[in-house]
PDB file of C-alpha atoms in Angstrom:
ATOM      1  CA  MET A   1       0.006  -0.004   0.004  1.00 79.00           C
ATOM      2  CA  LYS A   2       1.215   3.497  -0.814  1.00 82.00           C
ATOM      3  CA  ILE A   3      -0.206   6.677   0.675  1.00 79.00           C
ATOM      4  CA  THR A   4       0.504  10.022  -0.968  1.00 76.00           C
ATOM      5  CA  SER A   5      -2.206  12.299   0.413  1.00 75.00           C
ATOM      6  CA  LEU A   6      -1.967  13.858   3.869  1.00 71.00           C
ATOM      7  CA  ASP A   7      -5.749  14.392   3.814  1.00 73.00           C
ATOM      8  CA  ASP A   8      -6.543  10.732   4.389  1.00 73.00           C
ATOM      9  CA  ILE A   9      -3.326   9.437   5.927  1.00 81.00           C
ATOM     10  CA  ASN A  10      -4.823   8.858   9.366  1.00 83.00           C
ATOM     11  CA  SER A  11      -7.755   6.736   8.185  1.00 86.00           C
ATOM     12  CA  TRP A  12      -5.631   4.784   5.686  1.00 88.00           C
ATOM     13  CA  VAL A  13      -2.970   3.911   8.268  1.00 89.00           C
ATOM     14  CA  ARG A  14      -5.529   2.929  10.910  1.00 90.00           C
ATOM     15  CA  GLU A  15      -7.393   0.728   8.434  1.00 92.00           C
ATOM     16  CA  TRP A  16      -4.141  -0.913   7.419  1.00 92.00           C
ATOM     17  CA  MET A  17      -3.202  -1.510  11.075  1.00 93.00           C
ATOM     18  CA  ASP A  18      -6.604  -3.056  11.790  1.00 94.00           C
ATOM     19  CA  ARG A  19      -6.362  -5.277   8.731  1.00 94.00           C
ATOM     20  CA  GLU A  20      -2.889  -6.515   9.692  1.00 93.00           C
ATOM     21  CA  TRP A  21      -3.704  -6.686  13.442  1.00 93.00           C
ATOM     22  CA  ILE A  22      -0.936  -4.208  14.237  1.00 95.00           C
ATOM     23  CA  HIS A  23      -1.148  -2.802  17.770  1.00 95.00           C
ATOM     24  CA  LYS A  24       2.135  -0.918  18.094  1.00 97.00           C
ATOM     25  CA  ILE A  25       4.545   0.815  15.723  1.00 97.00           C
ATOM     26  CA  ILE A  26       8.237   0.788  16.557  1.00 98.00           C
ATOM     27  CA  ALA A  27      10.511   3.155  14.677  1.00 98.00           C
ATOM     28  CA  ILE A  28      14.206   2.659  14.034  1.00 97.00           C
ATOM     29  CA  SER A  29      16.267   5.768  13.314  1.00 93.00           C
ATOM     30  CA  GLY A  30      19.935   6.174  12.450  1.00 88.00           C
ATOM     31  CA  TRP A  31      22.425   7.244   9.911  1.00 76.00           C
ATOM     32  CA  SER A  32      21.906   6.649   6.201  1.00 71.00           C
ATOM     33  CA  SER A  33      24.563   5.498   3.766  1.00 58.00           C
ATOM     34  CA  ALA A  34      25.525   9.095   3.037  1.00 50.00           C
ATOM     35  CA  GLU A  35      26.257   9.868   6.710  1.00 52.00           C
ATOM     36  CA  LYS A  36      29.645   8.405   7.477  1.00 57.00           C
ATOM     37  CA  ILE A  37      32.553   9.466   9.634  1.00 59.00           C
ATOM     38  CA  GLU A  38      35.239  11.047   7.433  1.00 61.00           C
ATOM     39  CA  TRP A  39      38.820  11.348   8.607  1.00 59.00           C
ATOM     40  CA  ALA A  40      42.136  11.775   6.794  1.00 60.00           C
ATOM     41  CA  ASN A  41      43.111   8.085   6.885  1.00 73.00           C
ATOM     42  CA  PRO A  42      40.726   6.184   4.574  1.00 74.00           C
ATOM     43  CA  GLU A  43      41.759   2.767   5.950  1.00 78.00           C
ATOM     44  CA  ILE A  44      40.833   3.736   9.519  1.00 74.00           C
ATOM     45  CA  VAL A  45      37.579   5.314   8.326  1.00 71.00           C
ATOM     46  CA  THR A  46      36.603   2.126   6.417  1.00 75.00           C
ATOM     47  CA  LYS A  47      37.320  -0.149   9.371  1.00 78.00           C
ATOM     48  CA  LEU A  48      35.493   2.142  11.816  1.00 75.00           C
ATOM     49  CA  ASN A  49      32.411   2.423   9.602  1.00 76.00           C
ATOM     50  CA  GLU A  50      32.350  -1.328   9.071  1.00 80.00           C
ATOM     51  CA  SER A  51      32.560  -1.937  12.833  1.00 82.00           C
ATOM     52  CA  ILE A  52      29.737   0.518  13.543  1.00 83.00           C
ATOM     53  CA  ALA A  53      27.577  -1.038  10.797  1.00 86.00           C
ATOM     54  CA  GLU A  54      28.130  -4.517  12.270  1.00 91.00           C
ATOM     55  CA  TYR A  55      27.197  -3.317  15.761  1.00 91.00           C
ATOM     56  CA  VAL A  56      24.100  -1.541  14.473  1.00 93.00           C
ATOM     57  CA  ASN A  57      22.943  -4.565  12.487  1.00 94.00           C
ATOM     58  CA  ALA A  58      23.533  -6.840  15.464  1.00 95.00           C
ATOM     59  CA  VAL A  59      21.314  -4.634  17.646  1.00 96.00           C
ATOM     60  CA  ILE A  60      18.576  -4.572  14.989  1.00 97.00           C
ATOM     61  CA  GLU A  61      18.810  -8.326  14.429  1.00 97.00           C
ATOM     62  CA  TRP A  62      18.491  -9.253  18.129  1.00 96.00           C
ATOM     63  CA  THR A  63      15.725  -6.717  18.703  1.00 97.00           C
ATOM     64  CA  LEU A  64      13.538  -7.825  15.804  1.00 98.00           C
ATOM     65  CA  LYS A  65      14.171 -11.515  16.365  1.00 97.00           C
ATOM     66  CA  LYS A  66      12.710 -11.153  19.842  1.00 96.00           C
ATOM     67  CA  LEU A  67       9.790  -8.980  18.654  1.00 96.00           C
ATOM     68  CA  GLN A  68       8.789 -11.157  15.695  1.00 95.00           C
ATOM     69  CA  ASP A  69       5.842 -12.821  17.474  1.00 92.00           C
ATOM     70  CA  TYR A  70       4.271  -9.577  18.635  1.00 96.00           C
ATOM     71  CA  ARG A  71       1.688  -7.510  16.795  1.00 95.00           C
ATOM     72  CA  VAL A  72       4.123  -4.726  15.905  1.00 97.00           C
ATOM     73  CA  ALA A  73       5.163  -2.951  12.700  1.00 98.00           C
ATOM     74  CA  ILE A  74       8.634  -1.577  12.083  1.00 98.00           C
ATOM     75  CA  LEU A  75       8.906   2.007  10.846  1.00 98.00           C
ATOM     76  CA  THR A  76      11.931   3.631   9.147  1.00 97.00           C
ATOM     77  CA  GLY A  77      12.613   6.366   6.629  1.00 95.00           C
ATOM     78  CA  GLY A  78      12.060   3.736   3.924  1.00 95.00           C
ATOM     79  CA  THR A  79      14.946   4.773   1.695  1.00 94.00           C
ATOM     80  CA  LYS A  80      17.995   2.935   0.363  1.00 93.00           C
ATOM     81  CA  GLY A  81      21.170   2.759   2.436  1.00 90.00           C
ATOM     82  CA  GLY A  82      22.154   2.619   6.069  1.00 89.00           C
ATOM     83  CA  VAL A  83      19.823   1.997   9.011  1.00 93.00           C
ATOM     84  CA  PRO A  84      16.528   2.629   7.110  1.00 94.00           C
ATOM     85  CA  GLU A  85      17.252  -0.092   4.562  1.00 95.00           C
ATOM     86  CA  ASP A  86      18.948  -2.561   6.898  1.00 95.00           C
ATOM     87  CA  ALA A  87      16.179  -2.374   9.475  1.00 97.00           C
ATOM     88  CA  LEU A  88      13.428  -3.037   6.915  1.00 97.00           C
ATOM     89  CA  LYS A  89      15.283  -5.944   5.347  1.00 97.00           C
ATOM     90  CA  ILE A  90      15.843  -7.573   8.742  1.00 97.00           C
ATOM     91  CA  ALA A  91      12.203  -6.912   9.631  1.00 98.00           C
ATOM     92  CA  LYS A  92      11.022  -8.796   6.531  1.00 97.00           C
ATOM     93  CA  LYS A  93      13.395 -11.622   7.381  1.00 97.00           C
ATOM     94  CA  TYR A  94      11.338 -12.092  10.544  1.00 97.00           C
ATOM     95  CA  TRP A  95       8.002 -11.619   8.763  1.00 96.00           C
ATOM     96  CA  LEU A  96       7.247  -8.321  10.470  1.00 97.00           C
ATOM     97  CA  GLN A  97       5.030  -5.692   8.845  1.00 97.00           C
ATOM     98  CA  THR A  98       6.915  -2.581   7.731  1.00 98.00           C
ATOM     99  CA  ILE A  99       6.249   1.128   7.178  1.00 97.00           C
ATOM    100  CA  GLY A 100       8.400   3.580   5.244  1.00 96.00           C
ATOM    101  CA  VAL A 101       7.882   7.338   5.602  1.00 96.00           C
ATOM    102  CA  TYR A 102       9.812   9.668   3.305  1.00 95.00           C
ATOM    103  CA  PRO A 103       9.388  13.099   1.669  1.00 94.00           C
ATOM    104  CA  ALA A 104       8.251  13.405  -1.953  1.00 93.00           C
ATOM    105  CA  ARG A 105      11.792  14.314  -2.982  1.00 92.00           C
ATOM    106  CA  GLY A 106      12.996  10.980  -1.549  1.00 92.00           C
ATOM    107  CA  ALA A 107      10.582   8.841  -3.560  1.00 94.00           C
ATOM    108  CA  LYS A 108      13.196   7.928  -6.158  1.00 94.00           C
ATOM    109  CA  ASN A 109      15.361   6.462  -3.359  1.00 94.00           C
ATOM    110  CA  ALA A 110      12.527   4.555  -1.681  1.00 95.00           C
ATOM    111  CA  LEU A 111      12.744   0.826  -1.233  1.00 94.00           C
ATOM    112  CA  SER A 112      10.362  -1.401  -3.187  1.00 94.00           C
ATOM    113  CA  GLU A 113       7.182  -2.994  -1.868  1.00 94.00           C
ATOM    114  CA  GLU A 114       9.251  -6.124  -1.280  1.00 96.00           C
ATOM    115  CA  TYR A 115      10.478  -4.381   1.887  1.00 97.00           C
ATOM    116  CA  ILE A 116       7.751  -1.786   2.599  1.00 97.00           C
ATOM    117  CA  ASP A 117       4.209  -2.943   3.284  1.00 96.00           C
ATOM    118  CA  CYS A 118       2.891   0.572   3.893  1.00 95.00           C
ATOM    119  CA  ALA A 119       4.727   3.370   2.077  1.00 95.00           C
ATOM    120  CA  ILE A 120       3.894   6.947   3.041  1.00 95.00           C
ATOM    121  CA  GLU A 121       5.152   9.666   0.690  1.00 94.00           C
ATOM    122  CA  VAL A 122       4.834  13.019   2.447  1.00 94.00           C
ATOM    123  CA  LYS A 123       4.341  15.987   0.165  1.00 91.00           C
ATOM    124  CA  SER A 124       5.446  19.459   1.244  1.00 89.00           C
ATOM    125  CA  ILE A 125       2.716  21.668   2.669  1.00 86.00           C
ATOM    126  CA  PHE A 126       4.798  24.750   1.866  1.00 90.00           C
ATOM    127  CA  GLY A 127       7.419  25.356  -0.786  1.00 92.00           C
ATOM    128  CA  GLU A 128       9.509  22.648  -2.409  1.00 93.00           C
ATOM    129  CA  SER A 129       9.838  19.164  -0.941  1.00 93.00           C
ATOM    130  CA  ARG A 130      12.759  18.876   1.471  1.00 91.00           C
ATOM    131  CA  TRP A 131      14.207  16.193   3.736  1.00 89.00           C
ATOM    132  CA  GLY A 132      12.563  16.711   7.094  1.00 91.00           C
ATOM    133  CA  ASP A 133       9.039  17.200   5.677  1.00 93.00           C
ATOM    134  CA  GLU A 134       8.294  13.643   6.740  1.00 94.00           C
ATOM    135  CA  SER A 135       9.375  14.044  10.389  1.00 94.00           C
ATOM    136  CA  PRO A 136       5.989  15.071  11.896  1.00 93.00           C
ATOM    137  CA  VAL A 137       4.278  12.035  10.324  1.00 95.00           C
ATOM    138  CA  PHE A 138       7.149   9.740  11.335  1.00 96.00           C
ATOM    139  CA  THR A 139       7.092  10.806  14.999  1.00 96.00           C
ATOM    140  CA  LYS A 140       3.310  10.754  15.341  1.00 95.00           C
ATOM    141  CA  LEU A 141       3.107   7.218  13.967  1.00 96.00           C
ATOM    142  CA  ALA A 142       5.678   5.688  16.325  1.00 97.00           C
ATOM    143  CA  ASP A 143       4.919   4.398  19.819  1.00 98.00           C
ATOM    144  CA  ALA A 144       8.658   4.083  20.411  1.00 98.00           C
ATOM    145  CA  ASN A 145      11.805   4.971  18.523  1.00 97.00           C
ATOM    146  CA  ILE A 146      15.079   3.031  18.676  1.00 97.00           C
ATOM    147  CA  VAL A 147      17.929   5.456  17.944  1.00 95.00           C
ATOM    148  CA  LEU A 148      21.054   4.014  16.358  1.00 94.00           C
ATOM    149  CA  GLY A 149      23.232   7.068  15.819  1.00 87.00           C
ATOM    150  CA  GLY A 150      22.139   9.588  13.254  1.00 84.00           C
ATOM    151  CA  TRP A 151      22.419  13.315  12.654  1.00 82.00           C
ATOM    152  CA  ALA A 152      20.086  16.250  11.977  1.00 85.00           C
ATOM    153  CA  GLY A 153      17.124  14.124  10.864  1.00 86.00           C
ATOM    154  CA  THR A 154      17.280  12.084  14.055  1.00 88.00           C
ATOM    155  CA  LEU A 155      17.616  15.253  16.125  1.00 89.00           C
ATOM    156  CA  ILE A 156      14.391  16.619  14.580  1.00 91.00           C
ATOM    157  CA  GLU A 157      12.555  13.396  15.420  1.00 93.00           C
ATOM    158  CA  VAL A 158      13.743  13.328  19.016  1.00 93.00           C
ATOM    159  CA  ALA A 159      12.873  17.000  19.618  1.00 93.00           C
ATOM    160  CA  HIS A 160       9.433  16.452  18.115  1.00 95.00           C
ATOM    161  CA  VAL A 161       8.772  13.469  20.378  1.00 96.00           C
ATOM    162  CA  LEU A 162       9.796  15.459  23.446  1.00 95.00           C
ATOM    163  CA  LYS A 163       7.318  18.173  22.508  1.00 96.00           C
ATOM    164  CA  ILE A 164       4.502  15.694  21.861  1.00 97.00           C
ATOM    165  CA  ASN A 165       5.250  13.988  25.185  1.00 97.00           C
ATOM    166  CA  GLU A 166       4.728  17.225  27.102  1.00 96.00           C
ATOM    167  CA  TRP A 167       1.045  17.041  26.075  1.00 96.00           C
ATOM    168  CA  LEU A 168       0.680  13.271  26.472  1.00 97.00           C
ATOM    169  CA  ILE A 169       2.123  13.306  29.998  1.00 96.00           C
ATOM    170  CA  ASP A 170      -0.043  16.238  31.037  1.00 95.00           C
ATOM    171  CA  LYS A 171      -3.079  14.195  29.881  1.00 95.00           C
ATOM    172  CA  TRP A 172      -1.852  11.116  31.789  1.00 95.00           C
ATOM    173  CA  GLU A 173      -1.396   9.224  28.520  1.00 96.00           C
ATOM    174  CA  ARG A 174       1.475   6.875  27.721  1.00 96.00           C
ATOM    175  CA  PRO A 175       4.389   8.849  26.237  1.00 97.00           C
ATOM    176  CA  LYS A 176       6.302   7.927  23.109  1.00 98.00           C
ATOM    177  CA  TYR A 177       9.555   6.270  24.148  1.00 98.00           C
ATOM    178  CA  ILE A 178      13.003   6.996  22.743  1.00 96.00           C
ATOM    179  CA  ILE A 179      15.638   4.269  23.214  1.00 96.00           C
ATOM    180  CA  PRO A 180      19.127   5.519  22.332  1.00 94.00           C
ATOM    181  CA  VAL A 181      21.651   2.704  21.961  1.00 94.00           C
ATOM    182  CA  SER A 182      25.016   3.746  23.372  1.00 88.00           C
ATOM    183  CA  GLY A 183      28.298   3.349  21.559  1.00 82.00           C
ATOM    184  CA  ILE A 184      26.996   4.540  18.184  1.00 82.00           C
ATOM    185  CA  PRO A 185      27.924   8.019  16.904  1.00 73.00           C
ATOM    186  CA  TRP A 186      26.522  10.615  17.062  1.00 69.00           C
ATOM    187  CA  MET A 187      22.985  11.257  18.272  1.00 70.00           C
ATOM    188  CA  GLY A 188      22.807   8.087  20.335  1.00 66.00           C
ATOM    189  CA  SER A 189      25.335   9.361  22.838  1.00 67.00           C
ATOM    190  CA  LEU A 190      24.075  12.960  22.910  1.00 78.00           C
ATOM    191  CA  ILE A 191      20.280  12.592  23.077  1.00 79.00           C
ATOM    192  CA  GLN A 192      19.909  12.698  26.819  1.00 75.00           C
ATOM    193  CA  LEU A 193      21.954  15.896  26.939  1.00 80.00           C
ATOM    194  CA  LEU A 194      19.355  17.738  24.889  1.00 84.00           C
ATOM    195  CA  PRO A 195      17.459  20.523  26.652  1.00 86.00           C
ATOM    196  CA  GLY A 196      13.945  19.699  27.738  1.00 87.00           C
ATOM    197  CA  LYS A 197      11.622  19.497  30.713  1.00 93.00           C
ATOM    198  CA  SER A 198      13.141  17.116  33.219  1.00 93.00           C
ATOM    199  CA  HIS A 199       9.950  15.142  33.932  1.00 95.00           C
ATOM    200  CA  VAL A 200       9.348  14.686  30.199  1.00 96.00           C
ATOM    201  CA  LYS A 201      12.880  13.453  29.595  1.00 95.00           C
ATOM    202  CA  ARG A 202      12.586  11.019  32.509  1.00 94.00           C
ATOM    203  CA  ALA A 203       9.411   9.581  30.995  1.00 96.00           C
ATOM    204  CA  THR A 204      10.826   9.491  27.451  1.00 96.00           C
ATOM    205  CA  PHE A 205      14.271   7.924  27.885  1.00 95.00           C
ATOM    206  CA  PRO A 206      15.378   4.676  29.584  1.00 94.00           C
ATOM    207  CA  GLU A 207      16.642   5.049  33.133  1.00 92.00           C
ATOM    208  CA  ASN A 208      19.664   2.843  32.419  1.00 92.00           C
ATOM    209  CA  GLU A 209      22.086   2.690  29.515  1.00 92.00           C
ATOM    210  CA  ILE A 210      20.977   0.462  26.651  1.00 94.00           C
ATOM    211  CA  LYS A 211      23.725  -1.375  24.761  1.00 93.00           C
ATOM    212  CA  THR A 212      22.244  -4.516  23.175  1.00 95.00           C
ATOM    213  CA  GLY A 213      19.290  -5.650  21.115  1.00 96.00           C
ATOM    214  CA  GLN A 214      18.204  -7.880  23.996  1.00 96.00           C
ATOM    215  CA  GLN A 215      17.997  -4.848  26.284  1.00 97.00           C
ATOM    216  CA  VAL A 216      16.078  -2.896  23.634  1.00 97.00           C
ATOM    217  CA  ALA A 217      13.518  -5.673  23.218  1.00 97.00           C
ATOM    218  CA  ASP A 218      13.115  -6.183  26.972  1.00 97.00           C
ATOM    219  CA  TYR A 219      12.512  -2.434  27.429  1.00 97.00           C
ATOM    220  CA  LEU A 220       9.901  -2.327  24.650  1.00 97.00           C
ATOM    221  CA  GLU A 221       8.128  -5.416  25.949  1.00 96.00           C
ATOM    222  CA  LYS A 222       7.741  -3.833  29.369  1.00 96.00           C
ATOM    223  CA  LYS A 223       6.934  -0.251  28.394  1.00 96.00           C
ATOM    224  CA  LEU A 224       4.509  -1.069  25.572  1.00 96.00           C
ATOM    225  CA  ASN A 225       2.894  -4.052  27.331  1.00 95.00           C
ATOM    226  CA  LEU A 226       3.589  -6.218  24.305  1.00 94.00           C
ATOM    227  CA  ASP A 227       2.914  -9.436  26.209  1.00 84.00           C
ATOM    228  CA  ASP A 228      -0.634  -8.251  26.966  1.00 76.00           C
ATOM    229  CA  ASP A 229      -1.228  -7.473  23.274  1.00 64.00           C
ATOM    230  CA  HIS A 230       0.146 -10.882  22.360  1.00 58.00           C
ATOM    231  CA  ARG A 231      -2.139 -12.734  24.773  1.00 47.00           C
ATOM    232  CA  ASP A 232      -5.164 -10.756  23.651  1.00 47.00           C
ATOM    233  CA  ASN A 233      -4.571 -11.817  20.052  1.00 47.00           C
ATOM    234  CA  ASP A 234      -3.609 -15.484  20.456  1.00 44.00           C
ATOM    235  CA  TRP A 235      -6.918 -16.513  18.913  1.00 34.00           C
ATOM    236  CA  LYS A 236      -6.000 -14.685  15.669  1.00 39.00           C
ATOM    237  CA  SER A 237      -2.878 -16.786  15.077  1.00 36.00           C
TER     238      SER A 237
END
């Protein structure tokens, strides 16, 4: 399914979630293929980037392997390269439903329907299409966001979630969770240093450092009550 109109995006997504029995949406953010560390020594840069990529993929693999039996969908930017592509490919390996959200200008780089079950192409509401136009839709869709490094795009998403959570917490509703995985440059190690209301940050971020996919999955299971969703839907299996 592909959605290109913001006018009916809410109803289309909700209908799709009902049809696929999706109860929670878990986003995965991080650097794309174009966002690499660049130093003078190319050999060091290559080895470092390869090591980071292996670590990131290991976290995604362990997380999604443990979440494969839950009624969740995996959300990324839906474009080729880096975390967005790797996360969706691993998600399909474990038969998870997937969502890709990208701006109109990114449509040519979007992954095929082989990897995206629900593609959302966000058109600009003002001026030309730019990267970042998709961020409001991305953050509103996600119940939780796993952060595996990243740069400006990830920063926009995190800031938006913090702002949304101010309202959710005031209304005694469950906040959107952000799970930064440590040891991955750059946003992952800086997120909790961002300015924000202290009670909102406490509700948004994990209390303890998260380093592995097992820890990510355990945190999501607890915070999103995934076991309850799973038990409620056993009859649908």
